[in-house]
XYZ file of N, CA and C in Angstrom:
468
model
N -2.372 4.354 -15.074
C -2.085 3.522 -13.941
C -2.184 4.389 -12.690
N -3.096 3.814 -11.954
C -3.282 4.849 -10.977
C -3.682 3.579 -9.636
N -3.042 4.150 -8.420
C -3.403 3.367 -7.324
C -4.754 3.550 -6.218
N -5.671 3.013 -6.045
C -6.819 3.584 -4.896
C -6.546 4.279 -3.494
N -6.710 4.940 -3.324
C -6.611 5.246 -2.112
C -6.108 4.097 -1.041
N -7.132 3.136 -1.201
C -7.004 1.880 -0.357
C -5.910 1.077 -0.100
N -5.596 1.000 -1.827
C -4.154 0.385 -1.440
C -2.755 1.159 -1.098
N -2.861 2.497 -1.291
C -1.902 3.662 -0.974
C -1.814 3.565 0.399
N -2.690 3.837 1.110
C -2.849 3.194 2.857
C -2.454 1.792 2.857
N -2.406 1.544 2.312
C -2.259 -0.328 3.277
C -0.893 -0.368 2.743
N -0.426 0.038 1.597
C 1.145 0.181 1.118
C 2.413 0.834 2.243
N 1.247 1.981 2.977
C 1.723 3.068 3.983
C 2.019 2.193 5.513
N 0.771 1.437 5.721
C 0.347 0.267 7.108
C 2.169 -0.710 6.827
N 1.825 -1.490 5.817
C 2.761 -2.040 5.490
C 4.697 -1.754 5.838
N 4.786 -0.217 4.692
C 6.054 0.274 5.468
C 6.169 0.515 6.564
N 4.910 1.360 7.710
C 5.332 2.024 8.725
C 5.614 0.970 9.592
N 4.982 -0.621 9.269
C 5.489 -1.805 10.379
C 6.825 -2.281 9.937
N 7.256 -2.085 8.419
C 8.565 -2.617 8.134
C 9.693 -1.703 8.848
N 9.318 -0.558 8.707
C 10.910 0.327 9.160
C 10.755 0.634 10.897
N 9.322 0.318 11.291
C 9.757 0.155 12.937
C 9.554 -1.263 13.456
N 9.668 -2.115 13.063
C 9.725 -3.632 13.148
C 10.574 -3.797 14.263
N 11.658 -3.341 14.798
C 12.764 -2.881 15.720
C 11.829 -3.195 16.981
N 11.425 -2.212 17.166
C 10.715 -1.501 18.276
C 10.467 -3.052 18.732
N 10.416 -2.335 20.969
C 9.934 -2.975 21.483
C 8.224 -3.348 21.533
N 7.572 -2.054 21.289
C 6.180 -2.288 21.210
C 5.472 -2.200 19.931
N 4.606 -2.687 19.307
C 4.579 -2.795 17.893
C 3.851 -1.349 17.241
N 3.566 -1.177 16.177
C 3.302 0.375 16.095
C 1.727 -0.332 16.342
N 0.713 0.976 15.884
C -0.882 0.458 16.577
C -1.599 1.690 15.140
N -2.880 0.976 14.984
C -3.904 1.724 14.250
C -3.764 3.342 14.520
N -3.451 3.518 15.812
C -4.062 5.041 15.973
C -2.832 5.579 16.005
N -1.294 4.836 15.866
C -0.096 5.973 15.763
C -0.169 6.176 14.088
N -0.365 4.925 13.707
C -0.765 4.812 12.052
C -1.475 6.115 11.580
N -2.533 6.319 12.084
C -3.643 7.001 11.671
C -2.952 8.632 11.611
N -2.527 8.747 12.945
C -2.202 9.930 13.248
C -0.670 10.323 12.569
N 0.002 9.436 12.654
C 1.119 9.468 11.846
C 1.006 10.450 9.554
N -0.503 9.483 9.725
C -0.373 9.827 7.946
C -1.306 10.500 7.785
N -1.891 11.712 8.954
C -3.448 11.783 8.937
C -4.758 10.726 8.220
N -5.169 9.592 8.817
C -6.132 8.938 8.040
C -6.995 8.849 9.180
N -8.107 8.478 8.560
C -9.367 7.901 9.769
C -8.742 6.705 9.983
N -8.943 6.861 11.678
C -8.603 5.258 12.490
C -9.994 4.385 11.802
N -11.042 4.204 11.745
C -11.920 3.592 11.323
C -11.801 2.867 9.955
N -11.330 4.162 9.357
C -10.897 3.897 7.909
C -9.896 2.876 7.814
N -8.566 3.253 8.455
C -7.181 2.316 8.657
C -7.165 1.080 9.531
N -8.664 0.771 10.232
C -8.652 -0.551 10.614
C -9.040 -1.068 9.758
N -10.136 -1.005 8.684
C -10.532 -1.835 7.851
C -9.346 -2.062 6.767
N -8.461 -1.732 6.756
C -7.856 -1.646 6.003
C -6.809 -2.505 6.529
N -6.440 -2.604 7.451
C -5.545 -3.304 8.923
C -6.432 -4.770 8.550
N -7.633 -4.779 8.928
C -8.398 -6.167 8.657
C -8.050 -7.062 7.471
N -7.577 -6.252 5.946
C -8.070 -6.974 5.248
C -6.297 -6.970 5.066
N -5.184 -6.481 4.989
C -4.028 -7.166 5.231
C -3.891 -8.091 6.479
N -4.465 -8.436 6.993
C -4.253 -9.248 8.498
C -4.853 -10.674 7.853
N -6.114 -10.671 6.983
C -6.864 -11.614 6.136
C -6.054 -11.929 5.250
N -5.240 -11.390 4.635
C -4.552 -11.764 3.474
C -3.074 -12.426 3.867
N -3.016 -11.959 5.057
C -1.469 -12.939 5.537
C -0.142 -11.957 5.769
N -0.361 -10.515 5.651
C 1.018 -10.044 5.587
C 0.952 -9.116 6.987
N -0.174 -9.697 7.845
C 0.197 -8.307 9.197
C -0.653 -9.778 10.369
N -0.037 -9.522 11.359
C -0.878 -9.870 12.687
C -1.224 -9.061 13.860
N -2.207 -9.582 14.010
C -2.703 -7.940 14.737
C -2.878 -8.796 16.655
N -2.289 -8.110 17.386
C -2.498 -8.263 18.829
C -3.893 -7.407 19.531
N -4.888 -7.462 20.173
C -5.563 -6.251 20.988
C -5.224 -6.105 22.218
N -5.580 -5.562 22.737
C -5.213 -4.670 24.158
C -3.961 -3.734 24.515
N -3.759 -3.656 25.477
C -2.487 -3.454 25.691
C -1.381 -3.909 25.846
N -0.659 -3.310 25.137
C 0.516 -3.790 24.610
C 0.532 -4.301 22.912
N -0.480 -4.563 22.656
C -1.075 -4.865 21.334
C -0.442 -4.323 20.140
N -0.986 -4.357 18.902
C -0.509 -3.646 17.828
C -0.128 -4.215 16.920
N -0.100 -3.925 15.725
C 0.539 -4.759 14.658
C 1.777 -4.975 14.135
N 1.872 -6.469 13.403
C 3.634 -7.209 13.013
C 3.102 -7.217 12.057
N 4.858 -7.670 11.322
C 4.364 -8.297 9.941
C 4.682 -9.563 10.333
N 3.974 -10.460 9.102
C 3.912 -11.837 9.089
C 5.492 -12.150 8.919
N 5.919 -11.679 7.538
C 7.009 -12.609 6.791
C 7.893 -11.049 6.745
N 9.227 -11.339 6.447
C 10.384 -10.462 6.506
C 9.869 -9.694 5.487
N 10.114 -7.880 5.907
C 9.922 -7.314 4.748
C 10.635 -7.347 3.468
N 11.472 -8.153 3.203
C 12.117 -8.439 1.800
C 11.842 -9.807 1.056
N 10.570 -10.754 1.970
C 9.799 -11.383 1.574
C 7.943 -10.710 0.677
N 8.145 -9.533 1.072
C 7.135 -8.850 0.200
C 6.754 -8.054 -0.660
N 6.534 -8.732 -1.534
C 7.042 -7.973 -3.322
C 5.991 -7.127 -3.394
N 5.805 -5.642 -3.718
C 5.002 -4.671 -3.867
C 3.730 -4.920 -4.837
N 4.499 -5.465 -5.927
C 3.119 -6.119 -6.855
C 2.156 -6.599 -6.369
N 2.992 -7.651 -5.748
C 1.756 -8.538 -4.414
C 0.687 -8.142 -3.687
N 1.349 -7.138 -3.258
C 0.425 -6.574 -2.549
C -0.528 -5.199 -3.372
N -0.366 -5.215 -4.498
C -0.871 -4.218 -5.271
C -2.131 -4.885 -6.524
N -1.824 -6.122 -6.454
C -2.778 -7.099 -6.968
C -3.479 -7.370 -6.128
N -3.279 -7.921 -4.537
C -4.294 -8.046 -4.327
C -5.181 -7.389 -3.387
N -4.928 -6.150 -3.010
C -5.468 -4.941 -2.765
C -6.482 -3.923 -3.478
N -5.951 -3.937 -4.429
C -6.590 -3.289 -6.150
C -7.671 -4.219 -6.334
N -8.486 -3.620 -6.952
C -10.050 -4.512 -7.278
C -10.142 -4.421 -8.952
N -9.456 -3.694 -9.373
C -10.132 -2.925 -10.637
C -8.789 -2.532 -11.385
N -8.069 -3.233 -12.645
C -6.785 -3.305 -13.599
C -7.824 -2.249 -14.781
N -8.788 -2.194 -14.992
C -9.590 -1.889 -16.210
C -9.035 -0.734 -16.659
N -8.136 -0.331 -17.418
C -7.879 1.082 -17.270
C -8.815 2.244 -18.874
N -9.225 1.238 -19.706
C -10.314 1.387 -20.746
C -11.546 0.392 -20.266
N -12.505 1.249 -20.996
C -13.865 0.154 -21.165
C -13.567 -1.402 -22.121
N -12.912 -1.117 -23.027
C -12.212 -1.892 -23.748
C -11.731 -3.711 -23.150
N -11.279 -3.034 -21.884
C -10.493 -3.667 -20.690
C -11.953 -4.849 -20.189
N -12.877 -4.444 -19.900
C -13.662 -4.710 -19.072
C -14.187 -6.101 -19.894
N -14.543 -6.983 -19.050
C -14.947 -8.003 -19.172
C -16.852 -8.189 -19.370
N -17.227 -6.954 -19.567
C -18.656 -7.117 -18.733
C -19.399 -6.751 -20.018
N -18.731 -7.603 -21.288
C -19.547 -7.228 -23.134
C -19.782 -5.902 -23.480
N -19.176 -5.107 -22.958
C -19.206 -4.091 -23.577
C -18.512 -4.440 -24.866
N -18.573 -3.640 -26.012
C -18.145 -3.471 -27.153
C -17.409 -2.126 -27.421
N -16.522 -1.929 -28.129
C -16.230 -0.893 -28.755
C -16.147 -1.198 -30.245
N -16.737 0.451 -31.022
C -16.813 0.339 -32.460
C -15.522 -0.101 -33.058
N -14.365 0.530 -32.162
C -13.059 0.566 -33.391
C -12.133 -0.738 -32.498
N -12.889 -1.403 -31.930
C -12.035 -2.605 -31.366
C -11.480 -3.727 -32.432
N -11.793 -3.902 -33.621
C -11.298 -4.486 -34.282
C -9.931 -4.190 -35.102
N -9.895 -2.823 -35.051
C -8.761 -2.270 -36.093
C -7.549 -1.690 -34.681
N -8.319 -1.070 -33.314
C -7.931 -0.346 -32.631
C -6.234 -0.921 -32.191
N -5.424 -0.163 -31.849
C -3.915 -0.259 -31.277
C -3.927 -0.124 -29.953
N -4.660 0.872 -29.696
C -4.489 1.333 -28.254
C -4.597 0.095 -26.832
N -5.908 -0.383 -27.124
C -5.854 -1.794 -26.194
C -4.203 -2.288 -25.815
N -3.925 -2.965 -27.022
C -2.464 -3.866 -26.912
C -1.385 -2.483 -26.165
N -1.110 -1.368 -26.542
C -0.681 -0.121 -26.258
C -0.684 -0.561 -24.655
N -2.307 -0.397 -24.257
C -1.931 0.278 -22.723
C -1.829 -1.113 -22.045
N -2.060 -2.368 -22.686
C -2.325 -3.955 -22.009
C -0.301 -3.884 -21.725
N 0.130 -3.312 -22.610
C 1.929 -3.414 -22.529
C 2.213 -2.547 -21.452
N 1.335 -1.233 -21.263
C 1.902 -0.580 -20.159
C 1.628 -0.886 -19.018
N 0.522 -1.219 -18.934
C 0.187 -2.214 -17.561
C 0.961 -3.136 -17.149
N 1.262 -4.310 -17.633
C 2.504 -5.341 -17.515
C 3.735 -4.620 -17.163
N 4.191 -3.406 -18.080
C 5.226 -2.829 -17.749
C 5.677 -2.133 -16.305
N 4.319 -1.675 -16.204
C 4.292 -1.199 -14.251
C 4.204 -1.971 -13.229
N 3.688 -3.410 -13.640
C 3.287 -4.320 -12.084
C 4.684 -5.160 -12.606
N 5.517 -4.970 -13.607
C 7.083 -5.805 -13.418
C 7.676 -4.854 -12.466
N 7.562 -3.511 -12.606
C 8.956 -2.710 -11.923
C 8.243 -2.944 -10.516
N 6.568 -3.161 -10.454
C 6.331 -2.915 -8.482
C 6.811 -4.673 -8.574
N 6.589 -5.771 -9.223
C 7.325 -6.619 -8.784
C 8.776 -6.597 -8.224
N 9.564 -6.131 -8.763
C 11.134 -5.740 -9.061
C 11.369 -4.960 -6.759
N 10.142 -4.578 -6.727
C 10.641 -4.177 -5.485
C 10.003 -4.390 -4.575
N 10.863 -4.869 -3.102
C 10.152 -5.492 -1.825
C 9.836 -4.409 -0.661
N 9.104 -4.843 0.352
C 9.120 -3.447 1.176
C 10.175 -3.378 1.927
N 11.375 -4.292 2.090
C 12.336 -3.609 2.425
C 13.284 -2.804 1.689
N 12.613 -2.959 0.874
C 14.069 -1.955 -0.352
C 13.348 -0.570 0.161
N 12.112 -0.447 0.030
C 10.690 0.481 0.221
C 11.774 1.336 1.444
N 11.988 1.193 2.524
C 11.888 1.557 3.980
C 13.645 1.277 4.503
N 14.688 0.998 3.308
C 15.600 0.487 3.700
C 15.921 1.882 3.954
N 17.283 2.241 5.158
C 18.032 3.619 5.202
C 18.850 4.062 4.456
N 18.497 5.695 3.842
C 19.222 6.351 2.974
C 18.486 6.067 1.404
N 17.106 5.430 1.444
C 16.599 5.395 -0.179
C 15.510 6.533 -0.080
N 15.530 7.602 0.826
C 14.817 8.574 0.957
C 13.076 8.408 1.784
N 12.984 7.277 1.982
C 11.628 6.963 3.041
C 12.137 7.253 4.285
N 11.186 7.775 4.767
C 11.344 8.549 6.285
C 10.638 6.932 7.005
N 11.390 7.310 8.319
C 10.713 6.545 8.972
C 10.195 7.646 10.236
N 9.739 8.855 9.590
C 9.069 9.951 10.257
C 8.666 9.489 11.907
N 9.432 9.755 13.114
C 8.949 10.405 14.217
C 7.705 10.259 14.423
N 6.505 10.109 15.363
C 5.819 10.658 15.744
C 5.836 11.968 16.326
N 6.710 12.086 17.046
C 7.213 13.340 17.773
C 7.229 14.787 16.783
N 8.286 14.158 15.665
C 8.092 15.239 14.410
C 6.919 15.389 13.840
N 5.705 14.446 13.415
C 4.761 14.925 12.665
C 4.013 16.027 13.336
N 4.041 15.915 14.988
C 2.768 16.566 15.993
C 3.612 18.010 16.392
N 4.839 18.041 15.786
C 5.676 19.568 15.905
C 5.265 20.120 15.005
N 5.260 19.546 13.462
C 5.167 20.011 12.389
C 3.690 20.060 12.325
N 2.595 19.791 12.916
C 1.158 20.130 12.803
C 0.987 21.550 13.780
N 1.390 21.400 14.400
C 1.461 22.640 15.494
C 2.090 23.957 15.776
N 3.526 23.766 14.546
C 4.155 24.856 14.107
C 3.752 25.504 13.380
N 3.261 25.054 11.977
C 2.960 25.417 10.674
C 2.122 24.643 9.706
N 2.118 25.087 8.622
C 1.002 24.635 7.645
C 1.605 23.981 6.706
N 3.139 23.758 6.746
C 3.908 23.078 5.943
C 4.081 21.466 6.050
């Protein structure tokens, strides 16, 4: 079980609007970017396709920046991990596209990892992004101020 890059960022987009949701001005692509080192280019498309899917609204110009749609304890992590993710296949086995395997008739392993799969998208069900970003469950709601000290001090 492993997550894409893609949805690791948009998981990231997601918290950094839940735990500064506060704020008078909304956070923006390029504090995003710079905040988690990512390409702004990269993190708009990525901005696009949660904005398409219903869980961000995006303002332009100034003053601009992105909300979330619905309360962050209206958004179950699974949710957004289904439909972000393109690809559950975690064997060839998995795949829908006739492949065969020789020992698929006798094999265990299929049912094996089909249980562990289910078993991981219950526990990301089990949690919302406000549990994600709530204070004191160890998510930073990291500073800008601190990340651009800590790039400029050291390598840590």
């Amino acid at each position: 079980m492993r997550l894409t890059q893609w949805t690791d960022y948009a998981l990231r987009v997601l918290m950094y609007c839940a735990s500064h949701q506060q704020r008078e001005h909304a956070p923006t692509i390029a504090e995003i970017a710079e905040v988690h080192g990512i390409s702004r280019s990269h993190l708009m498309k990525i901005v696009m396709e949660l904005s398409a899917k219903g869980w961000l609204s995006t303002t332009r110009g100034r003053g601009g920046g992105l909300r979330l749609v619905q309360d962050p304890s209206q958004i179950v992590v699974g949710e957004v991990v289904r439909q972000m993710e393109e690809d559950f296949t975690l064997v060839e086995c998995f795949s829908t596209e006739g492949r065969s395997c020789a020992i698929d008739a006798n094999c265990r392993l299929k049912g094996v990892l089909a249980d562990a799969l289910q078993a991981w998208m219950r526990v990301l069900d089990g949690v919302t992004l406000a549990e994600l970003v709530a204070t004191g469950t160890g998510v930073s709601t990291v500073p800008l101020t601190a990340v651009k000290r800590r790039k400029a001090g050291s390598d840590a």
